[in-house]
Amino acid sequence: MRVLHLSDTHLGVDRWFRGAPTEWSRADDHLAAMRRALAPAFAGEVDVVLHTGDVFDRSRPHPRVIAAALELFTEVARIVPLLLMPGNHDRHGLSWHFSALPAGLTVVDKPCALQLAGLRLAAVPFLRDPAVWAAAAAASCAEGVDLLLAHQCFDGSTVPGFVFRPGEQPDTLGVQHLPRGGPVVLNGHIHTPQELRLGDTRVIHVGSTERTSFIERAEPKGALVWHADGGHVHRVDTAPRPMVIVRGPGDLRTVEPEALVALGREARTLEMEAEVASRGGWVASWPKPSPQMPLFG
Ligand SMILES: [Mn+2]
C-alpha cells in the first residue's frame, strides 16, 4: 500500500510580480506544482492520494481556479482514489465548490473515519481549538485507523525562525491532544517539510507544493510517498520557482532568469529594480499589489 500525501497547494494564489509576462500568473505556478506533486499518481505508482488541506488559497476561489482544479482532480481520480480535506484557508469547506464529484474523488468537510483503497483513515479538518480537535480525533480514531489526517500546528512544528508550542499559540496541539494508540499522522498546514515524534506518534509534515511567501525561499517543496508496510517515506520534488531576496548589489548574482525577487527595504530603488530586470528576475510589487491582476492570462 503506497500513499501519495500532498498538502497546501494554495491553488489560485494571486501575487503580482513586475517583469513577468502579462499572460503569466503566480496561480499557474501553483497549479503546475500540484500537477508535479501528483506525478506518482499519474505514473500508477501509488494506491491512494491524500490532500491534507489548503487546497485553495482563498475560501472563495475564482470559478476558473475551481474549474482548473476539478479538471486535475478528475484526471487523478480516474487512476487512483483521491481524498481532499479542507485547511484553514478553505474555511467554508470544499464540497460546496463542486456541483458534482467525479467517481474516485472523496471530499471530507467534517471530522470522520472512512475506508479508502483498503486503508482505514481518520480525517480531521482544521480546527482552531485543541480541545475540540482532540475530541474529534479521538472519536474519528475510536474504531482503529491506519492514518490520521490533520491540518494543524503541533508541539515543535518549526517554520523559519519560529517553533510552535502548545499554550504559547492557542491552536497548537501537544501530545495530550493526540488519540491513544498513535496512528501515524499525515499533517498539512506547516509549509516547511519535517517529521516530529510526539510520544509514540509520528507526525509527518509534508510541507507545501509551491512557495506562498519569501520566508519559504530556501525550503524544498513537494509531496511524499508513504509506504504503509515499513512506514518509510520518499519525497517527490516539485521544483518550485526560485525565490530570492535582494538587499544590495552583492545579491544580484543570485537572481536567475524568471526568479521571483523581493527587494529588501534598503534596496527598493528604481535602479535596483532595473538591475533585477536586466537579469530576467521578476520583482515582487511594493507597495501593495493591484487587486485587478488576472488569474489565468
Ligand atoms: Mn497553508
PDB file of C-alpha atoms and ligand atoms in Angstrom, residues 8 10 54 88-89 151 189 191, ligand 1:
ATOM      1  CA  ASP A   8      -1.112  23.222   0.968  1.00  0.00           C
ATOM      2  CA  HIS A  10      -2.906  27.042  -2.322  1.00  0.00           C
ATOM      3  CA  ASP A  54      -5.357  24.456   1.973  1.00  0.00           C
ATOM      4  CA  ASN A  88      -7.786  26.910   7.416  1.00  0.00           C
ATOM      5  CA  HIS A  89      -7.693  28.704   4.042  1.00  0.00           C
ATOM      6  CA  HIS A 151      -4.067  20.317   9.239  1.00  0.00           C
ATOM      7  CA  HIS A 189      -0.692  23.497   7.475  1.00  0.00           C
ATOM      8  CA  HIS A 191       4.700  24.707   4.859  1.00  0.00           C
TER       9      HIS A 191
HETATM   10 MN    MN B   1      -1.219  26.534   4.049  1.00  0.00          MN
END
